[in-house]
Coordinates of N, CA, C and O in Angstrom, one line a residue:
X219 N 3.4 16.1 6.0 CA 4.2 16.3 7.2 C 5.4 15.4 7.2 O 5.4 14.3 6.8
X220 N 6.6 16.1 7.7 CA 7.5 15.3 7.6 C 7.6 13.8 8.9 O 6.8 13.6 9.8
X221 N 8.7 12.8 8.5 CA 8.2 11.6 8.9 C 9.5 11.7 9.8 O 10.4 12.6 9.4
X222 N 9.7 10.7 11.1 CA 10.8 10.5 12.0 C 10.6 9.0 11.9 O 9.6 8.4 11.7
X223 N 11.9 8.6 12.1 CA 11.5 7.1 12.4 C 12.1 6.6 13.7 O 13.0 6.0 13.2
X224 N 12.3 6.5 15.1 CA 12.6 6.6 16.3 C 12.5 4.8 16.8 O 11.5 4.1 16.8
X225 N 14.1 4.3 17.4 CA 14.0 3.3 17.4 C 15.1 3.4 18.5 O 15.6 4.5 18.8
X226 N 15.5 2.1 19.3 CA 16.6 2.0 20.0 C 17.4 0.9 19.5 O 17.4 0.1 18.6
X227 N 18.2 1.1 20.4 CA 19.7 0.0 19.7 C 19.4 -1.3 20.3 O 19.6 -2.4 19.7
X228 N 18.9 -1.1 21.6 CA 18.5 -2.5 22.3 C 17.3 -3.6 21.9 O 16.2 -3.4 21.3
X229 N 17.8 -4.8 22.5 CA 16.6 -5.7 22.1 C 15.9 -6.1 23.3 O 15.4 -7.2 23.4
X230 N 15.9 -5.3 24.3 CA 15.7 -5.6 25.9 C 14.1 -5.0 25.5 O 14.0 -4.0 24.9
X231 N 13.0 -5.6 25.9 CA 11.6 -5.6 26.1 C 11.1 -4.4 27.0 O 10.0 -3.7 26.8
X232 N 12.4 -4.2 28.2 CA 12.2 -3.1 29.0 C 13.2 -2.4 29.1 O 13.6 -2.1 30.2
X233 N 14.0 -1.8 27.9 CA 14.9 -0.5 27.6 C 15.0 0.1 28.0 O 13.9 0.3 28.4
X234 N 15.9 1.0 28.7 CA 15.7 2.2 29.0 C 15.9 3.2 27.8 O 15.4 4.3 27.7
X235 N 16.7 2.5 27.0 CA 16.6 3.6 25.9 C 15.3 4.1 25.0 O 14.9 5.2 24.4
X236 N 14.7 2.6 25.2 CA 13.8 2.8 24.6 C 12.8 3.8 25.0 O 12.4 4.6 24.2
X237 N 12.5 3.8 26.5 CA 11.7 4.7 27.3 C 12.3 5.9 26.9 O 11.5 6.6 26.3
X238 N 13.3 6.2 26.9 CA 13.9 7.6 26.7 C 13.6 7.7 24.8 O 12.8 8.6 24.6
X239 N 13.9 7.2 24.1 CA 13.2 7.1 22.6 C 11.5 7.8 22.7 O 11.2 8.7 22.0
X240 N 10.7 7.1 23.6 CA 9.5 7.6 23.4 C 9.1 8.5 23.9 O 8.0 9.0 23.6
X241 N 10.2 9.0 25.4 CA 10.1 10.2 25.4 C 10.3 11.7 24.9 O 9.7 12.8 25.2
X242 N 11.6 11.3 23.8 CA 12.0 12.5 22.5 C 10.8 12.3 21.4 O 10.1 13.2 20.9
X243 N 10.6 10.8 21.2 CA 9.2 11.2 20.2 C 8.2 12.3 20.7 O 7.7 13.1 19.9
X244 N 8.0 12.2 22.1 CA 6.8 12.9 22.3 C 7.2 14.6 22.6 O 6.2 15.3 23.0
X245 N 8.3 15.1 22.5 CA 9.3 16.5 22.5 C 9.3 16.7 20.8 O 10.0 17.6 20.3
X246 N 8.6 16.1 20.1 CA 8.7 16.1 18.4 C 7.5 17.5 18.0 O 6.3 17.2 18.0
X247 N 7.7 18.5 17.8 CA 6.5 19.5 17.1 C 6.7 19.4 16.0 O 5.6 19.6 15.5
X248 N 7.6 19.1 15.0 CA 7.0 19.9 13.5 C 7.1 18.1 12.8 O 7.6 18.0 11.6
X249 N 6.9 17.2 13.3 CA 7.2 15.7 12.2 C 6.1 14.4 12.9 O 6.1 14.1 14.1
X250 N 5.6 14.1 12.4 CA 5.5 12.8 12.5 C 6.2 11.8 12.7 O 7.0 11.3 11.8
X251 N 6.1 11.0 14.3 CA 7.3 10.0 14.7 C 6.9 9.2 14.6 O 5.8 9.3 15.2
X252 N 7.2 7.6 14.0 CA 7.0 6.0 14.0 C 8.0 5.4 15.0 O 9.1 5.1 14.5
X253 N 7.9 4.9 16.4 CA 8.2 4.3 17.4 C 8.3 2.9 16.7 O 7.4 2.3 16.2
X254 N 9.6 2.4 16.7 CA 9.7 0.9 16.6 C 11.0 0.8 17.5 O 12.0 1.5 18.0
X255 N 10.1 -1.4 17.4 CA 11.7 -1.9 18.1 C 12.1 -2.8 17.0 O 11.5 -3.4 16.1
X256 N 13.2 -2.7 17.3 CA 14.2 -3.9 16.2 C 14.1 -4.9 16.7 O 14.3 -5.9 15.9
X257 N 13.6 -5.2 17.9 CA 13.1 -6.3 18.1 C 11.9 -7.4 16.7 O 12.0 -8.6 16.5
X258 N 11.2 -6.4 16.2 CA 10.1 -6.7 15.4 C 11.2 -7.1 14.1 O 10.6 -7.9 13.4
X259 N 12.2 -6.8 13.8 CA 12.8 -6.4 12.4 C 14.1 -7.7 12.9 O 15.2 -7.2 12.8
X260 N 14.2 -8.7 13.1 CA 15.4 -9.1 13.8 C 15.7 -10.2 12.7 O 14.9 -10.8 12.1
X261 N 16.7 -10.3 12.7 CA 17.7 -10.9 11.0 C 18.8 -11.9 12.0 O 19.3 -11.7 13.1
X262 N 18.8 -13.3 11.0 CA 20.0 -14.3 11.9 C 21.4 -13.2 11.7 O 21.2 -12.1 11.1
X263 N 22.4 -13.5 12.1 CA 23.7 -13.2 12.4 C 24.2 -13.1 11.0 O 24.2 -14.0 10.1
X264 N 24.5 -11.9 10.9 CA 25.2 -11.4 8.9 C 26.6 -12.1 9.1 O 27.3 -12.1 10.1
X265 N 26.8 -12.9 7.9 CA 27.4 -13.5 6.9 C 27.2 -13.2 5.3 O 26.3 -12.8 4.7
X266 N 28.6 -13.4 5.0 CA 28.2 -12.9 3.4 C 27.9 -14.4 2.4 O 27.7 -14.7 1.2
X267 N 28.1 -15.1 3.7 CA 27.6 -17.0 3.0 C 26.0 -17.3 3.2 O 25.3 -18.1 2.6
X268 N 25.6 -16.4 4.3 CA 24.1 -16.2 4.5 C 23.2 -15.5 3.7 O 22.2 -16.1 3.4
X269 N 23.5 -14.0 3.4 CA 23.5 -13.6 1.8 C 23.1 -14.5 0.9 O 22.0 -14.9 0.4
X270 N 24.6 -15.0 0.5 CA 24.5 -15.4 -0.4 C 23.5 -16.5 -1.0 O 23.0 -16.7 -2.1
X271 N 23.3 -17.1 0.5 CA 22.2 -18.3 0.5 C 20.9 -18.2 0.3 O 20.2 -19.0 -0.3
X272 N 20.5 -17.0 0.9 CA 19.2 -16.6 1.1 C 19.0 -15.0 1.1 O 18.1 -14.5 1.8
X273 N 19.7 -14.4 0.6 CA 19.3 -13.0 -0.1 C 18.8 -12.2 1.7 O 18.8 -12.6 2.8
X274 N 18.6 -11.2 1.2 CA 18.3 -10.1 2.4 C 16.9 -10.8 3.4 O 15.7 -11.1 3.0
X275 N 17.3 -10.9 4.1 CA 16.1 -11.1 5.1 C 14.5 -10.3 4.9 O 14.3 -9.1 4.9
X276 N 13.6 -11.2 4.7 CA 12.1 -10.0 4.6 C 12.0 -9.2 5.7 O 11.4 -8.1 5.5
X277 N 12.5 -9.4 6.9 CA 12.4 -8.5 8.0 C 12.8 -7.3 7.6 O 12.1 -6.2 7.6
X278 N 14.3 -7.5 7.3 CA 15.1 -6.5 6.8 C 15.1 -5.6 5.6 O 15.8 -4.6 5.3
X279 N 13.9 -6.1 4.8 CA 13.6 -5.1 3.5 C 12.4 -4.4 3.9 O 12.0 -3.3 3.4
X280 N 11.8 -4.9 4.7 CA 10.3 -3.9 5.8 C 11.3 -2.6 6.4 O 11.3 -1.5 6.0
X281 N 12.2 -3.3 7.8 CA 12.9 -2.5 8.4 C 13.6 -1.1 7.1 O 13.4 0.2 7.2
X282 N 14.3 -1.9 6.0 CA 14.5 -0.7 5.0 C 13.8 0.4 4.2 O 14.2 1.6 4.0
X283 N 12.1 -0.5 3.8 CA 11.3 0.4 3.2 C 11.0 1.8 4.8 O 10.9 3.0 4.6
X284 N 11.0 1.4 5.8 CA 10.8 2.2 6.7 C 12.0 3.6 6.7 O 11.8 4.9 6.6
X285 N 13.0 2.7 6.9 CA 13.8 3.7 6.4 C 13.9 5.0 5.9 O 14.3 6.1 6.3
X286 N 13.4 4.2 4.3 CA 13.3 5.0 3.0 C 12.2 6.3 3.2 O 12.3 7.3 2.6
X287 N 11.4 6.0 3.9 CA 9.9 7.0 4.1 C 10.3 8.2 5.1 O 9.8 9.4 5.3
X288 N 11.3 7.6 5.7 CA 11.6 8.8 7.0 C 12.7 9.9 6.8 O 13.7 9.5 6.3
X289 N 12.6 10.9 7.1 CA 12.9 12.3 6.5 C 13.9 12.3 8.0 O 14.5 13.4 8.0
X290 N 14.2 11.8 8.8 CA 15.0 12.1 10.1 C 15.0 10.6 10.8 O 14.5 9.6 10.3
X291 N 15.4 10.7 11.6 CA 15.7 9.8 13.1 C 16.3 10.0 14.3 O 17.3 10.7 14.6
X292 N 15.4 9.1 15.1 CA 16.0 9.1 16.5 C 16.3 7.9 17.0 O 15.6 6.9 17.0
X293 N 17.9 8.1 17.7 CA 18.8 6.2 17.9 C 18.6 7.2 19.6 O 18.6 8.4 19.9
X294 N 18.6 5.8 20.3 CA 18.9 6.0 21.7 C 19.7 4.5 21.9 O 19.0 3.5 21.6
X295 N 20.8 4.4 22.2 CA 21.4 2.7 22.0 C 22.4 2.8 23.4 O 23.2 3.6 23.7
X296 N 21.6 1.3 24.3 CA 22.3 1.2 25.3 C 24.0 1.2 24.5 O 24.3 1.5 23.4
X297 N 25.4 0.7 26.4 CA 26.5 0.8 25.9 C 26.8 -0.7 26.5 O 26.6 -1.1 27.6
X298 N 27.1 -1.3 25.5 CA 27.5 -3.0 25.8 C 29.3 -2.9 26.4 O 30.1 -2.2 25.6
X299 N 29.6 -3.1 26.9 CA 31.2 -3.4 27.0 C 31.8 -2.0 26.4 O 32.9 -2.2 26.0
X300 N 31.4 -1.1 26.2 CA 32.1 0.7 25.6 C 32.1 0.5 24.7 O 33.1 0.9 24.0
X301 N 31.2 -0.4 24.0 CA 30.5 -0.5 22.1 C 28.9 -0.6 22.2 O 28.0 -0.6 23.2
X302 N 28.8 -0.8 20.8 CA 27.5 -1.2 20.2 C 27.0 -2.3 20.5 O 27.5 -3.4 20.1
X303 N 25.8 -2.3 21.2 CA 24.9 -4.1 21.3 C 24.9 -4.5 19.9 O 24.5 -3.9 18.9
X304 N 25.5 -5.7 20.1 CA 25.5 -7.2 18.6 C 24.1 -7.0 18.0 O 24.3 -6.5 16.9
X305 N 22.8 -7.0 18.3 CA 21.8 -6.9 17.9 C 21.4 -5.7 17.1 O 20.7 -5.9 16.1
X306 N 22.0 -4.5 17.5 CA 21.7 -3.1 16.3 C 22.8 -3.2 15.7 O 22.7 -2.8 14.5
X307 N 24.2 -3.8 16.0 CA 25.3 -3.7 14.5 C 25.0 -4.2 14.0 O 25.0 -3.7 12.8
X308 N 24.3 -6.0 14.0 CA 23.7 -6.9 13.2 C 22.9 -6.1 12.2 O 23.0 -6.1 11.0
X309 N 22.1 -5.4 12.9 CA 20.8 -4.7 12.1 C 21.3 -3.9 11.0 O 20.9 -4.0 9.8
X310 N 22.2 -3.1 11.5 CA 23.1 -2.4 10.9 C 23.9 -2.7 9.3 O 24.2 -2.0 8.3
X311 N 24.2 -3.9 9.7 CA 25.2 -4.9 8.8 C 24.7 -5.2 8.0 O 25.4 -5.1 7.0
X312 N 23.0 -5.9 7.8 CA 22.3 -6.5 7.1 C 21.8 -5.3 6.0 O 21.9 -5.4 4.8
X313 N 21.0 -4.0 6.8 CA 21.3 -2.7 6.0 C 22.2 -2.3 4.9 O 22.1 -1.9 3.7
X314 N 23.0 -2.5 5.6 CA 24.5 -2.0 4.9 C 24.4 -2.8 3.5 O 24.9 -2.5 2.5
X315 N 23.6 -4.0 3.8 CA 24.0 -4.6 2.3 C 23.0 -4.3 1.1 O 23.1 -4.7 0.0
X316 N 22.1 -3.5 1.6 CA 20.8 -2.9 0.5 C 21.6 -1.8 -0.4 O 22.7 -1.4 0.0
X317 N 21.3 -1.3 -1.3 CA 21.7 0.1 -2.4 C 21.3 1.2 -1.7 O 20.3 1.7 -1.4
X318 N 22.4 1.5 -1.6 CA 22.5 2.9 -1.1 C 22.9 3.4 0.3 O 22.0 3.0 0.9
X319 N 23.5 3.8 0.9 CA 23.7 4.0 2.3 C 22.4 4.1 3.0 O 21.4 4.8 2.7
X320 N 22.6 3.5 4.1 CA 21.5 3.1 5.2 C 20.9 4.1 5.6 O 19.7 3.8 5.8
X321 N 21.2 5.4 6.0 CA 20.7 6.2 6.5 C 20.5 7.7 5.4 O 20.1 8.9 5.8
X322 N 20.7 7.4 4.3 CA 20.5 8.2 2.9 C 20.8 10.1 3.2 O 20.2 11.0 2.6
X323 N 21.7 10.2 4.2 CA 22.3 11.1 4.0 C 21.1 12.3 4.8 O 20.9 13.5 4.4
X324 N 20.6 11.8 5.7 CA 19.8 12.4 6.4 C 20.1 12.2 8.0 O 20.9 11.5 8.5
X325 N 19.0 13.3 8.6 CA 19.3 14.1 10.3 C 19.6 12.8 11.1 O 18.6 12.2 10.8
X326 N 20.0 12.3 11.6 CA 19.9 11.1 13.1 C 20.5 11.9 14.6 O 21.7 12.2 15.0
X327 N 19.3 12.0 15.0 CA 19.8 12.3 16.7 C 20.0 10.8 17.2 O 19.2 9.8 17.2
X328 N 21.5 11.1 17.5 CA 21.8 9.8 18.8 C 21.6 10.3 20.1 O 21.5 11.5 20.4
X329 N 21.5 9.3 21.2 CA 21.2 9.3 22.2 C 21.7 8.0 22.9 O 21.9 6.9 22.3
X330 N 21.9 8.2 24.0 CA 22.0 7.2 25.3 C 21.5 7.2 26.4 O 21.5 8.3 27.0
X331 N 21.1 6.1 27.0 CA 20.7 6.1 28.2 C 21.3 5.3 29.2 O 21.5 4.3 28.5
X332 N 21.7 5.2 30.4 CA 22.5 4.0 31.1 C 22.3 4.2 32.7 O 22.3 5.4 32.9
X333 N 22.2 3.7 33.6 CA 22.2 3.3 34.6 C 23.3 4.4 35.4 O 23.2 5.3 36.2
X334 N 24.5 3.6 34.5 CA 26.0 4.6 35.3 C 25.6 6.4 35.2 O 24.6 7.0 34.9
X335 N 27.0 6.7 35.8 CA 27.0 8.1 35.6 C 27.6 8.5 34.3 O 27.2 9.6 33.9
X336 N 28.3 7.9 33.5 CA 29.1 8.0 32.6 C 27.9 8.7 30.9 O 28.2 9.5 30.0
X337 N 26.7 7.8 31.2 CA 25.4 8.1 30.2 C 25.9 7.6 28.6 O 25.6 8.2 27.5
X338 N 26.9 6.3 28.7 CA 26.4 5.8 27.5 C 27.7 6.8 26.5 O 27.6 7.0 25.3
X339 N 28.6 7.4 27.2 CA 29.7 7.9 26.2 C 30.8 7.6 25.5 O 31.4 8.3 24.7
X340 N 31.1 6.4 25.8 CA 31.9 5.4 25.1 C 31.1 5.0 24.2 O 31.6 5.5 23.1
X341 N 30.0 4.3 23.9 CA 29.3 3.9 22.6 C 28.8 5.1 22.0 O 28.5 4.7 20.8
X342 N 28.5 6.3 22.1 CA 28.1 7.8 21.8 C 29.1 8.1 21.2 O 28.9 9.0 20.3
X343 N 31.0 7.6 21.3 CA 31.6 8.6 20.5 C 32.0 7.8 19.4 O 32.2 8.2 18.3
X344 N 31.9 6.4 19.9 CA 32.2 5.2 19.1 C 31.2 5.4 17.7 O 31.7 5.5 16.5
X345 N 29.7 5.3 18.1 CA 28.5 5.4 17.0 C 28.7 7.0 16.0 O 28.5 7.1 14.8
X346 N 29.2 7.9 17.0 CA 29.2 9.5 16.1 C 30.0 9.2 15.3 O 29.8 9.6 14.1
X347 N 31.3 8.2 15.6 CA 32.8 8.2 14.9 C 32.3 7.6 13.6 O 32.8 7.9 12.5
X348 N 31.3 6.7 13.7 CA 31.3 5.3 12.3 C 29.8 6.0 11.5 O 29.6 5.9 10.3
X349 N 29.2 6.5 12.1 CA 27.4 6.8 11.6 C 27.3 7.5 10.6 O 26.3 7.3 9.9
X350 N 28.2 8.6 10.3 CA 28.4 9.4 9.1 C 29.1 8.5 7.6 O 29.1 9.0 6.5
X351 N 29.6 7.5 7.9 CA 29.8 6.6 6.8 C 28.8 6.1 6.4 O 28.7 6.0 5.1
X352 N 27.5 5.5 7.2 CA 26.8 5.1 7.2 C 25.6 6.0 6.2 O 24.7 5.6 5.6
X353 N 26.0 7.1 6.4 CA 25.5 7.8 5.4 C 24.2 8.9 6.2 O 23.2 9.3 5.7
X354 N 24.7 9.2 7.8 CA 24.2 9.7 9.0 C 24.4 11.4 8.8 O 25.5 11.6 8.2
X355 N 23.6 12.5 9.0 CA 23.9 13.6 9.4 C 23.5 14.0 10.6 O 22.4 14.5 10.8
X356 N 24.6 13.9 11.7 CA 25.1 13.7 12.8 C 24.3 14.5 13.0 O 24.4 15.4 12.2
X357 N 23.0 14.8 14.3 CA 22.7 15.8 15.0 C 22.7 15.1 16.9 O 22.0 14.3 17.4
X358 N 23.6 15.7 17.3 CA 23.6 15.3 19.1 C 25.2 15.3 18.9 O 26.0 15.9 18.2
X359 N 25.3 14.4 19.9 CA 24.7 13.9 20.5 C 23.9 14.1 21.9 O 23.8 15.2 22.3
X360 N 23.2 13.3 22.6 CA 22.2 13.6 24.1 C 22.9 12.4 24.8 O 23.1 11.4 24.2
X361 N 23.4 12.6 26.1 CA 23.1 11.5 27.0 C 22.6 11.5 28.1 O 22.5 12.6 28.7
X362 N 22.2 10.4 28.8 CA 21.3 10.7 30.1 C 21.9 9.6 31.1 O 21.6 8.4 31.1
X363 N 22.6 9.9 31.8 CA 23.4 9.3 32.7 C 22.3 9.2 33.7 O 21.2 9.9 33.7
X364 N 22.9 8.0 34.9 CA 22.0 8.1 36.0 C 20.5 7.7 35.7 O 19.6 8.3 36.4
X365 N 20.1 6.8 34.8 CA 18.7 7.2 34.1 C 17.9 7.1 35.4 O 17.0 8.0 35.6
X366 N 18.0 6.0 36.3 CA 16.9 6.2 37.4 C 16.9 7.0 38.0 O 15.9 7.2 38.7
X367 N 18.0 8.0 38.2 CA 17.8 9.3 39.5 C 17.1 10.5 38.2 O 16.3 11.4 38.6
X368 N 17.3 10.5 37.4 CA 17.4 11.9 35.8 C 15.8 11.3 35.6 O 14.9 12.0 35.9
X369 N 15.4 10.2 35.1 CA 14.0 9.9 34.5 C 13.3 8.9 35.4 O 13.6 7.8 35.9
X370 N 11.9 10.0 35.6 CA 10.8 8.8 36.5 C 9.9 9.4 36.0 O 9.6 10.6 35.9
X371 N 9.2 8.2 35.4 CA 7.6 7.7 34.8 C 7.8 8.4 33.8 O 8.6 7.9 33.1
X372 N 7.1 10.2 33.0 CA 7.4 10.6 32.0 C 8.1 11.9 31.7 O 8.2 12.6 30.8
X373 N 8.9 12.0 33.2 CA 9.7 13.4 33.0 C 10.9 13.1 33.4 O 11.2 12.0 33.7
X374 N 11.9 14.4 33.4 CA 13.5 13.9 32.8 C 13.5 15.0 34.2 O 12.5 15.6 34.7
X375 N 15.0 15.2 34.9 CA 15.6 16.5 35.5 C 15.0 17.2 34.5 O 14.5 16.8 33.5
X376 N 15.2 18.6 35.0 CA 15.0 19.8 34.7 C 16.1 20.2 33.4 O 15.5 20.3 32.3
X377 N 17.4 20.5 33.5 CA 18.8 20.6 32.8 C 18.7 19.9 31.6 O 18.6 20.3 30.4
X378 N 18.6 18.7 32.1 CA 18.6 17.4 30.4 C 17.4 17.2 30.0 O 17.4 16.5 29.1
X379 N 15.9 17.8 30.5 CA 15.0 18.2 29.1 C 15.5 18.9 28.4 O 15.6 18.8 27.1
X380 N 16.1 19.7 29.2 CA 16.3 21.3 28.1 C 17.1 21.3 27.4 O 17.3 22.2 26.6
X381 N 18.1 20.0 27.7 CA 19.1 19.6 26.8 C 18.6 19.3 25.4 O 18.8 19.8 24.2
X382 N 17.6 18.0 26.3 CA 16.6 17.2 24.8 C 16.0 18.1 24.2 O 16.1 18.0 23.0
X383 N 15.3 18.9 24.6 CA 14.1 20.2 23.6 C 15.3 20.5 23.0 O 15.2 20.2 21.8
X384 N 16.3 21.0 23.3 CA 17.3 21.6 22.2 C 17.9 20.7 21.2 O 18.2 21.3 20.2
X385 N 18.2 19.6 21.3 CA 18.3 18.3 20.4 C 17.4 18.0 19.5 O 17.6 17.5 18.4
X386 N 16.5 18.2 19.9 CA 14.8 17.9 19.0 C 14.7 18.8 17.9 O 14.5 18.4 16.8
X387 N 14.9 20.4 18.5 CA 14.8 21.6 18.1 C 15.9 21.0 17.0 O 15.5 21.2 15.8
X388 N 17.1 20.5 17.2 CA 18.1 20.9 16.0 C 18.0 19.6 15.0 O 18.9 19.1 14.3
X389 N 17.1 19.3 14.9 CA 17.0 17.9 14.7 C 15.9 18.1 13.2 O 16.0 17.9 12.0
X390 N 14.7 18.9 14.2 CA 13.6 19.4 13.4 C 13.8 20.2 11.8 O 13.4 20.0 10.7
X391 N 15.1 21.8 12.6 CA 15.5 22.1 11.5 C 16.4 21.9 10.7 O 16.6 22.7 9.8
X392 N 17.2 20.6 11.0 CA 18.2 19.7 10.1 C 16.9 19.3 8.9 O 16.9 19.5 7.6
X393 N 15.9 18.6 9.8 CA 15.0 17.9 8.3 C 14.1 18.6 7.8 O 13.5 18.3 6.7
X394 N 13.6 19.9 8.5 CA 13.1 21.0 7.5 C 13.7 21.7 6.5 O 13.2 22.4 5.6
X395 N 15.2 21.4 6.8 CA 16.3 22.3 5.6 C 17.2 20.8 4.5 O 18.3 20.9 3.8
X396 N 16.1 19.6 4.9 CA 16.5 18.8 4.4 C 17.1 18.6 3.0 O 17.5 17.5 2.7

């Protein structure tokens, strides 16, 4: 069966993205999803004098072999200041320096989740714009504005399930036509 690997951008213990991450895991029919946090995988601040000192972080070659195994993914990443939290570009950065592009040219549904009404669309167009370098085949994006009025305990509004089942859905046959 194919594999997902489903993570968020934040290092916050109580995410909301994260909560929304484990609720697309569980909208998943045709793959196998691995829930992590980058919390578990977390690398000092990339330097290329850091590198050089001490080679890729072991965190960071775990976080990669995981990578390597997964046929798809799912990013839900809060929006720091109308960018990316320091903590997943870090992650990101440290990636970047293994062989091969980070994301090997496979499906990534992005997502956001945020408090405001806005749902995380400044870092959504920001991440769509750079993630295909990264070596991303863009599927979404989803956002979920309003997360505490839209999501309580394990269900979403009505409108933005049906959003997400259709993101899932395109997500599924991106990596079945892998």
């Amino acid at each position: 069966m194919k594999q997902i690997l489903a993570f968020s951008g934040s290092m916050s213990t109580d995410s909301i993205n994260h909560k929304l991450v484990n609720h697309a895991a569980g909208l998943v029919k045709t793959a196998n999803v691995n829930v992590i946090r980058l919390l578990d995988f977390e690398a000092r601040l990339y330097s290329k004098e850091r590198e050089a000192e001490g080679g890729i972080p072991e965190s960071i070659q775990k976080l990669r072999a995981l990578f390597e195994k997964a046929d798809g993914f799912i990013i839900s990443t809060p929006e720091y200041n109308s960018s990316l939290p320091a903590g997943f570009k870090n992650t990101m950065d440290w990636l970047s320096r293994m062989e091969g592009k980070t994301f090997q040219e496979k499906p990534v549904l992005l997502m956001s989740a945020t408090p405001g009404g806005r749902g995380g669309q400044s870092v959504l167009g920001h991440l769509s714009s750079i993630i295909p370098y990264w070596g991303a085949k863009l599927v979404g994006p989803f956002s979920l504005p309003t997360f505490h009025e839209n999501f309580s305990g394990d269900s979403m509004n009505a409108p933005l399930e049906s959003e997400l089942k259709e993101k899932i859905q395109e997500l599924e046959a991106a990596i079945q036509a892998g």
